[in-house]
CSV table of C-alpha atoms and ligand atoms in Angstrom, one decimal:
chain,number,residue,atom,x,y,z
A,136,UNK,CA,-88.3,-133.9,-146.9
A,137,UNK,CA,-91.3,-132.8,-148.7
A,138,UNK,CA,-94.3,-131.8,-147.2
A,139,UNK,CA,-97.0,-134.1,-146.6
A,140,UNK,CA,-100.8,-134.6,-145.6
A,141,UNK,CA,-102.2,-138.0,-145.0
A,142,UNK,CA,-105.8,-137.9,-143.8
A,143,UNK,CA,-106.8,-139.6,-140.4
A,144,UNK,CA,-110.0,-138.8,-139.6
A,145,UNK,CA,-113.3,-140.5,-141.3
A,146,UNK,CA,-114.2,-137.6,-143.2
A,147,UNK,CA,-111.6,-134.4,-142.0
A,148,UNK,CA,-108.2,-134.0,-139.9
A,149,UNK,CA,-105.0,-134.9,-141.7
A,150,UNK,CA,-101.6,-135.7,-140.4
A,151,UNK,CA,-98.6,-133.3,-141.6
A,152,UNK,CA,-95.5,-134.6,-141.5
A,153,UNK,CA,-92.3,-133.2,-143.4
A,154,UNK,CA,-91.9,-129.8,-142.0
A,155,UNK,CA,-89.3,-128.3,-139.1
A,156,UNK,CA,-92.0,-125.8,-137.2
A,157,UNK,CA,-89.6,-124.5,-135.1
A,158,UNK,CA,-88.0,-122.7,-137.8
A,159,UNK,CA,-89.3,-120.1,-140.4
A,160,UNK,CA,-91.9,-121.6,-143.3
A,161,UNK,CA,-91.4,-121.4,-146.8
A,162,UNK,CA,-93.9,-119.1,-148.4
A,163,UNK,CA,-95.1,-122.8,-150.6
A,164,UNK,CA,-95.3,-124.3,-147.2
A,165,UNK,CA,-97.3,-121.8,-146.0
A,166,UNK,CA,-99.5,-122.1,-148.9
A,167,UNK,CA,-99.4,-126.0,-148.4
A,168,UNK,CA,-101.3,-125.7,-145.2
A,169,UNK,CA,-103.4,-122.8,-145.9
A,170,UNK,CA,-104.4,-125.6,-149.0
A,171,UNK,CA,-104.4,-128.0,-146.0
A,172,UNK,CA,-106.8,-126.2,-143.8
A,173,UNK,CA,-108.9,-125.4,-146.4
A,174,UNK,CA,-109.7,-128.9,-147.5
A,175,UNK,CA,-109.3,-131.3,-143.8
A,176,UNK,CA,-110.0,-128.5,-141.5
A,177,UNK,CA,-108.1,-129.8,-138.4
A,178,UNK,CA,-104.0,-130.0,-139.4
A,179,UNK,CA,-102.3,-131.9,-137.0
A,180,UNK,CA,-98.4,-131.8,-136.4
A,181,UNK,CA,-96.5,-134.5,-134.1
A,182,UNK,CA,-93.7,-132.6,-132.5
A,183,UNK,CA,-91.2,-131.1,-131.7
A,184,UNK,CA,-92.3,-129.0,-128.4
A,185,UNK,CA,-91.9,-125.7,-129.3
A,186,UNK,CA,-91.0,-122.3,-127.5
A,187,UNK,CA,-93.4,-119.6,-127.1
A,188,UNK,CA,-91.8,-117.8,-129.3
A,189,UNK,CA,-91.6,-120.7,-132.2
A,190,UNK,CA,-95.1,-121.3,-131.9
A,191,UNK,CA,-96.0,-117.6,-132.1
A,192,UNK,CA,-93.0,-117.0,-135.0
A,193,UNK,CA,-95.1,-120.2,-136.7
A,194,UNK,CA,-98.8,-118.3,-135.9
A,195,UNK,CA,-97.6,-115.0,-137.6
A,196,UNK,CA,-96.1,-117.0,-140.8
A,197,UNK,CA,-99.8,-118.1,-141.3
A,198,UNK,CA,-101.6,-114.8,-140.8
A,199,UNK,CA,-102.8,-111.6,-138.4
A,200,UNK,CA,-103.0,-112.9,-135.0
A,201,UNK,CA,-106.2,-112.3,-132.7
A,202,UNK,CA,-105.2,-110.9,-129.1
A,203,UNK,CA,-106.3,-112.8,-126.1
A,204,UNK,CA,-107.7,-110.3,-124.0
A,205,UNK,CA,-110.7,-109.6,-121.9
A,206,UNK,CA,-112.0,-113.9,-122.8
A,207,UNK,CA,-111.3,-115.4,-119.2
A,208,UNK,CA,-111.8,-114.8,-116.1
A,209,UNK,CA,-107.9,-114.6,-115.5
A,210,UNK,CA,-107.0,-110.9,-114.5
A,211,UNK,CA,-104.1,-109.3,-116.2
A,212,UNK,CA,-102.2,-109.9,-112.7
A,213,UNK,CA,-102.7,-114.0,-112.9
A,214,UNK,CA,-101.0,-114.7,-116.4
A,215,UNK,CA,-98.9,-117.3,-117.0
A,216,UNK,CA,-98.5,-116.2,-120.7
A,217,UNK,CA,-98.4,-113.1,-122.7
A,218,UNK,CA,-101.8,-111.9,-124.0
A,219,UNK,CA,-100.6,-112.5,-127.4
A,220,UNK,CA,-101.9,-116.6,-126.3
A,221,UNK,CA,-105.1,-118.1,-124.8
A,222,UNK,CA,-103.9,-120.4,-121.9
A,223,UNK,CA,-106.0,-123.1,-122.1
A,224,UNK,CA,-103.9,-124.7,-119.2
A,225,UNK,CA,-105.6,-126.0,-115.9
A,226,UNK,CA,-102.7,-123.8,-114.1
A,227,UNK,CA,-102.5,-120.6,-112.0
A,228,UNK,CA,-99.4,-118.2,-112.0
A,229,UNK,CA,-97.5,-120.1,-109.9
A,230,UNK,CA,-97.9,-123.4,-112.3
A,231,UNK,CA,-100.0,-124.8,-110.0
A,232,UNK,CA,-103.4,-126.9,-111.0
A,233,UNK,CA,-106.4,-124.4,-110.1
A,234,UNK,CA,-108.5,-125.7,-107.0
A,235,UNK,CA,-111.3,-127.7,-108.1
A,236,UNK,CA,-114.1,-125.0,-107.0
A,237,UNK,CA,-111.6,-121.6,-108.7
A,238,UNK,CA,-114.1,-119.9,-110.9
A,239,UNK,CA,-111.4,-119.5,-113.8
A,240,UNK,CA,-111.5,-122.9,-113.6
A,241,UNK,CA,-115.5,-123.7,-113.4
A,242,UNK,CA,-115.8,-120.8,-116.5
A,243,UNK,CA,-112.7,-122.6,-118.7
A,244,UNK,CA,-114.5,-126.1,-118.2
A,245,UNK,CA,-117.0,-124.4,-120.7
A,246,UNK,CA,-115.0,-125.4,-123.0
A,247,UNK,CA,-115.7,-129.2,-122.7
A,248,UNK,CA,-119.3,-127.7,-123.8
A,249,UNK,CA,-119.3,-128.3,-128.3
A,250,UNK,CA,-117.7,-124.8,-129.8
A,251,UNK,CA,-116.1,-122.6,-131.9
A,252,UNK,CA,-113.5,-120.0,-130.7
A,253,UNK,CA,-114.6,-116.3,-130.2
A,254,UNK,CA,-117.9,-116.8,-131.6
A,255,UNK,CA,-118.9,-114.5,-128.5
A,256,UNK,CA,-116.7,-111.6,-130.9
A,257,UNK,CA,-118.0,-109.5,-133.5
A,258,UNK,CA,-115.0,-110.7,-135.9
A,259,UNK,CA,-114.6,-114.4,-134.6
A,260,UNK,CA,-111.5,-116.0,-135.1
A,261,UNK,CA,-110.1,-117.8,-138.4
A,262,UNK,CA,-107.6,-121.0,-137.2
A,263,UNK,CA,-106.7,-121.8,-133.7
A,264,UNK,CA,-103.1,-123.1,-133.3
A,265,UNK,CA,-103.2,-125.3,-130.3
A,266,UNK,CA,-99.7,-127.0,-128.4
A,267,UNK,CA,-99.7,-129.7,-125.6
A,268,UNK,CA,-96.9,-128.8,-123.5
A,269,UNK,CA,-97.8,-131.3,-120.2
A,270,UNK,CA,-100.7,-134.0,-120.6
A,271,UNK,CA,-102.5,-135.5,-118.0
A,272,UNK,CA,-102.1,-139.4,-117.5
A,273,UNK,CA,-106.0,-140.0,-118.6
A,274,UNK,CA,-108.3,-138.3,-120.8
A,275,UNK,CA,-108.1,-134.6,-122.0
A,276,UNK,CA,-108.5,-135.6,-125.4
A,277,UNK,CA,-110.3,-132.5,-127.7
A,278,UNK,CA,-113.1,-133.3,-130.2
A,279,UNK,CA,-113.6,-132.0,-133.5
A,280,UNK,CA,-116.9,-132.0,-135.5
A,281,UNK,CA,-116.8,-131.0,-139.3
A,282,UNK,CA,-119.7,-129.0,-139.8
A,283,UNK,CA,-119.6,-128.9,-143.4
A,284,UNK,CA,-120.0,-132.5,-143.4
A,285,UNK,CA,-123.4,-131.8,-140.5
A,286,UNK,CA,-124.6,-129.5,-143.0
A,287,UNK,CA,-124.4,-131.4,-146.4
A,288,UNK,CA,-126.8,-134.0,-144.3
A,289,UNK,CA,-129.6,-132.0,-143.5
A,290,UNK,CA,-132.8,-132.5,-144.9
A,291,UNK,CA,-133.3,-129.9,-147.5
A,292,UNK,CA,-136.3,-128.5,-145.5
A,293,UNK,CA,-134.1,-127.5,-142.8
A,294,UNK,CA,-131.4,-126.3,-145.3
A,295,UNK,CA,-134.3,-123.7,-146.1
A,296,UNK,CA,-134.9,-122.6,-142.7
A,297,UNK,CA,-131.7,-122.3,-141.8
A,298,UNK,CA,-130.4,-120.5,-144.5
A,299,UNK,CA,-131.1,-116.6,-143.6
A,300,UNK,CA,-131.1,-117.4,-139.6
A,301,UNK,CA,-128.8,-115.0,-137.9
A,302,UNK,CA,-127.7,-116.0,-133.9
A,303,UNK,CA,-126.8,-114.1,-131.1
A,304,UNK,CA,-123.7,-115.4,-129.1
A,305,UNK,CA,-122.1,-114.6,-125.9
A,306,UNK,CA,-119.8,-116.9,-123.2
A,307,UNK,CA,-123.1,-115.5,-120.9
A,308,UNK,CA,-125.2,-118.3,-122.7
A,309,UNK,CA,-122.6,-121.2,-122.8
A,310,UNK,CA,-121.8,-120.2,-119.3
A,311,UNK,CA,-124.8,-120.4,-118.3
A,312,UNK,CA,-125.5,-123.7,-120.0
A,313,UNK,CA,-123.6,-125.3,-116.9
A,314,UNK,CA,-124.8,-123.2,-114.4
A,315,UNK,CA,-121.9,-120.7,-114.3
A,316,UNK,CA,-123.8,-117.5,-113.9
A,317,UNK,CA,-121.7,-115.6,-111.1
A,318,UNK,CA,-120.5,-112.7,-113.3
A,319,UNK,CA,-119.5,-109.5,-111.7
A,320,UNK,CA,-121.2,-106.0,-113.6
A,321,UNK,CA,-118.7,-105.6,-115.5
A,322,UNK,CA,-118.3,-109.3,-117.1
A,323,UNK,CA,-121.8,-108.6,-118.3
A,324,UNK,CA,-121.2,-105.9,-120.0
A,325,UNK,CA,-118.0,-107.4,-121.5
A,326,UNK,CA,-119.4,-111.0,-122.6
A,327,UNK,CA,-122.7,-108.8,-124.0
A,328,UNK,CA,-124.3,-110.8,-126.8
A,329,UNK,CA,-122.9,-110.5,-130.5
A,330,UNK,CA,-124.5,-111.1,-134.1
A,331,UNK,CA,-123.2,-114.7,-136.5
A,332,UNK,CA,-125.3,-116.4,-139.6
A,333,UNK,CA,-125.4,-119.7,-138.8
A,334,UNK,CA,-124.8,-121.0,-142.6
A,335,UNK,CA,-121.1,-119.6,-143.3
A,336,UNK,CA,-119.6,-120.1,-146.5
A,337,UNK,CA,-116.2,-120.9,-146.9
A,338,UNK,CA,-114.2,-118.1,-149.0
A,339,UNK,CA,-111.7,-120.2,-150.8
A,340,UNK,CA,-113.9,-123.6,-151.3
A,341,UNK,CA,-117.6,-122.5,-151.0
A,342,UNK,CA,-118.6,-125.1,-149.6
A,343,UNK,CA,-121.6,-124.4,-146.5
A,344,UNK,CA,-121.1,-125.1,-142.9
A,345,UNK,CA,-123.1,-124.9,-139.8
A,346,UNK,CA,-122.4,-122.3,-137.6
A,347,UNK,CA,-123.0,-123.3,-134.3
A,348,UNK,CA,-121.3,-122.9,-130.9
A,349,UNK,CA,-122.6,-123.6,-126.7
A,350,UNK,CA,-122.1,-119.6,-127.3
A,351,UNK,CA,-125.4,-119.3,-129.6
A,352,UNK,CA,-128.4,-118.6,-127.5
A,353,UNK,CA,-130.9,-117.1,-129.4
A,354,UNK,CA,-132.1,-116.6,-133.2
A,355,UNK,CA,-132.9,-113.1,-134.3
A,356,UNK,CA,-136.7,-112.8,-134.4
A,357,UNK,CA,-137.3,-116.3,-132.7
A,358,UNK,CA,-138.8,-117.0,-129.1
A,359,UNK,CA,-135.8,-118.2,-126.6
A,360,UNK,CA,-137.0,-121.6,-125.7
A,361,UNK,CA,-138.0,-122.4,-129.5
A,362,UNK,CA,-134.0,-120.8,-130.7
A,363,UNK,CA,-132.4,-122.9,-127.8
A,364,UNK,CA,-134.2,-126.2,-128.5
A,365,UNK,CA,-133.6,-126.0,-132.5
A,366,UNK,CA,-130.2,-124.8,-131.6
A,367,UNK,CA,-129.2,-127.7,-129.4
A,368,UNK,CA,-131.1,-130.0,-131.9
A,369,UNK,CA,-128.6,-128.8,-135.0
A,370,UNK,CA,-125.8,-129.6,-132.2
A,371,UNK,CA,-126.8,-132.9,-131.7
A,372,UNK,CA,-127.2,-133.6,-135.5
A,373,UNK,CA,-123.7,-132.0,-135.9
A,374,UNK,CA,-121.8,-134.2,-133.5
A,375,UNK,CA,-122.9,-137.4,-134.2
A,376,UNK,CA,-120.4,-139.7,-134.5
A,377,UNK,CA,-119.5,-139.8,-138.0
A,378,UNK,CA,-118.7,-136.2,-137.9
A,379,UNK,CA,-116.2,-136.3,-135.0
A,380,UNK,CA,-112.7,-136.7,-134.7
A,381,UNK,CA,-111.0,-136.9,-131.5
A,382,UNK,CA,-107.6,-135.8,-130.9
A,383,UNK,CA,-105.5,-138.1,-128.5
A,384,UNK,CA,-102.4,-136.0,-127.4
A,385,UNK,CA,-99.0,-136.6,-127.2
A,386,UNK,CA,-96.5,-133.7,-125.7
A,387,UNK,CA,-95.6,-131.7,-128.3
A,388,UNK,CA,-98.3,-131.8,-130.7
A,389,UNK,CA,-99.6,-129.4,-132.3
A,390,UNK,CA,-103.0,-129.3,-133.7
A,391,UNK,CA,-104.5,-126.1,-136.2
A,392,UNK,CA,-108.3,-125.8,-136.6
A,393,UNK,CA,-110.5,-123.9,-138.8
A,394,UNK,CA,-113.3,-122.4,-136.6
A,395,UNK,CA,-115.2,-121.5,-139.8
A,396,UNK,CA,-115.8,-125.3,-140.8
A,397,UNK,CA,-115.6,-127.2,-137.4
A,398,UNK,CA,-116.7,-127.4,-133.7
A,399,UNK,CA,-114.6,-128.6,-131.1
A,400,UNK,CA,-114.6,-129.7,-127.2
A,401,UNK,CA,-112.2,-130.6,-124.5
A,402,UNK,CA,-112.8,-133.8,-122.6
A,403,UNK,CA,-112.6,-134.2,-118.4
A,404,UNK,CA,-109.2,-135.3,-116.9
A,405,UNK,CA,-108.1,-136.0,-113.3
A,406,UNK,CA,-108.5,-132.0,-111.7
A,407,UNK,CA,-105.2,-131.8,-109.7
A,408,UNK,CA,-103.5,-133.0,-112.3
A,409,UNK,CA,-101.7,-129.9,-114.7
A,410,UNK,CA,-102.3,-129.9,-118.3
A,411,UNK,CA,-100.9,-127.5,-120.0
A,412,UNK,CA,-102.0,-125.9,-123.2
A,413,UNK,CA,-101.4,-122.7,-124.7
A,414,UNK,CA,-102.9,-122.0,-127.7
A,415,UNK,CA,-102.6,-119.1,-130.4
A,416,UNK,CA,-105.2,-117.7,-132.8
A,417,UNK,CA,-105.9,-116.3,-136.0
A,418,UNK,CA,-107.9,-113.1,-136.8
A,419,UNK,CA,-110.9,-113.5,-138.7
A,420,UNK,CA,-111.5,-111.2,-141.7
A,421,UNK,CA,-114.9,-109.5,-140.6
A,422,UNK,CA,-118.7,-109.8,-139.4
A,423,UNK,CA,-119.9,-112.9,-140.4
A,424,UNK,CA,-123.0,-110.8,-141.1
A,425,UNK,CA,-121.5,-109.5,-144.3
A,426,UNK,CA,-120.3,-112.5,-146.2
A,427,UNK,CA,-120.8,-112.9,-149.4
B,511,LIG,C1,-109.3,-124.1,-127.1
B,511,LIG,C2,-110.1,-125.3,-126.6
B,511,LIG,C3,-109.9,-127.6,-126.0
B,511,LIG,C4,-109.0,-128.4,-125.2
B,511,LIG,O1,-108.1,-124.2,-127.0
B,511,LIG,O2,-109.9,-123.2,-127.7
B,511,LIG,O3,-111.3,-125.2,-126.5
B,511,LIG,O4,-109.0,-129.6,-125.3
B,511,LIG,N1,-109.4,-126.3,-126.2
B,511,LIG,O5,-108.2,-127.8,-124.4
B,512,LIG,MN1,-112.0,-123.5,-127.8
């Protein structure tokens, strides 16, 4: 069966359907959903659950893989998984749901805050490659917003201003949006504060997106207060309904994103309840700071 994308969403995220993941891609399907991404920026694939080892075989036919390490709060001693993947679960080593008041858990509820994976790095990452392996029974669902589509509707003015603006991100500010601030010495110094444009340009289509994330907490040569309150404004213009998709998922799914083009959140589920996701990523291909 051929390969095939159908588009779901109002204005972004696409369907794919026609392709075995568990087992080695093509080089043309490869290049179909590299074509995929480029275009719908959210891919999503309906089964079957894969392996570890299938899902990473699958990340690496797609591209140079970004390591997972020093992003959590989870010590090399507590992983589940192998730092080759972000665990995105609610679960501790012993596949247990995290107690409700476990900081790894207060810090990875961050990520119900709007954002876009490893901003807080110098090279941020390309695709995320996300797989539900156990769902709760309600909510959980993870949001996208197409940024390409927040930027086209600006008001030219503010296309202008924004243009040249370069942030500084770091999980210290989105932590901190939600009152997370107990970081030892050395978390400081790891999550300390890295350079992004906020207008990106896509290589392959050229078309403009906002680059925003709960991670950006200042403008370069701006007052804080004035940086954080246009910052959150863009948000709010960005995730307006019209620009959102939201992902409703189904064991086994698996969902790509392009975190060049969109934002995306988790959403709240029951706490003792274990949700597992393990997600892989794909490198990024330098400072934002130099694009073209
Ligand atoms: C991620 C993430 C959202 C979710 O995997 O990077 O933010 O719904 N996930 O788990
Ligand atoms: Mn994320």
């Amino acid at each position: 069966m051929a390969l095939s994308i159908k588009q779901i969403g109002r204005c972004f995220a696409s369907e794919v359907t026609g392709i075995d993941l568990s087992r080695a891609l093509s080089p043309d399907d490869a290049a179909a959903i590299h074509a995929g991404m480029d275009q719908h920026a959210v891919l999503i694939f309906r089964g079957p659950e894969l392996t570890n080892d299938q899902h990473m075989a699958f990340t690496k036919s797609l591209g140079a893989i970004e390591h997972a390490i020093g992003t959590s709060l989870r010590e090399a001693k507590d992983n589940r998984l192998s730092t080759d993947f972000a665990d995105v679960s609610n679960l501790d080593r012993a596949e247990q749901p995290f107690a409700r008041d476990d900081r790894r858990r207060l810090f990875a509820i961050g990520n119900r805050l709007w954002h876009s994976d490893s901003s807080f790095k110098s090279t941020p990452a390309k695709y995320s490659i996300l797989h539900a392996h156990t769902i709760p029974s309600k909510g959980g669902n993870t949001e996208f917003a197409d940024m390409r589509a927040a930027y086209d509707a600006l008001d030219d003015e503010i296309k202008i201003e924004v243009e040249d603006l370069v942030c500084e991100h770091s999980q210290l500010f989105s932590r901190g949006k939600i009152g997370f601030t107990d970081f030892t010495e050395e978390e400081r110094d790891r999550f300390s504060p890295v350079r992004q444009v906020l207008v990106r340009r896509h290589p392959v289509t050229g078309r403009k997106s906002l680059y925003l994330s709960s991670h950006a907490g200042g403008i370069i040569g701006w007052p804080v207060p004035e940086a954080r309150i246009f910052l959150q404004d863009l948000a709010e213009h960005s995730t307006q309904r019209q620009f959102v998709h939201s992902h409703v998922w189904r064991v086994g799914d698996l969902v790509i994103w392009d975190n060049r083009q969109v934002m995306h959140r988790a959403r709240p589920f029951p706490d003792a309840e274990p949700r597992d996701m393990r997600r892989t990523t794909l490198a990024g291909d330098g400072l934002t700071t130099a694009q073209q």
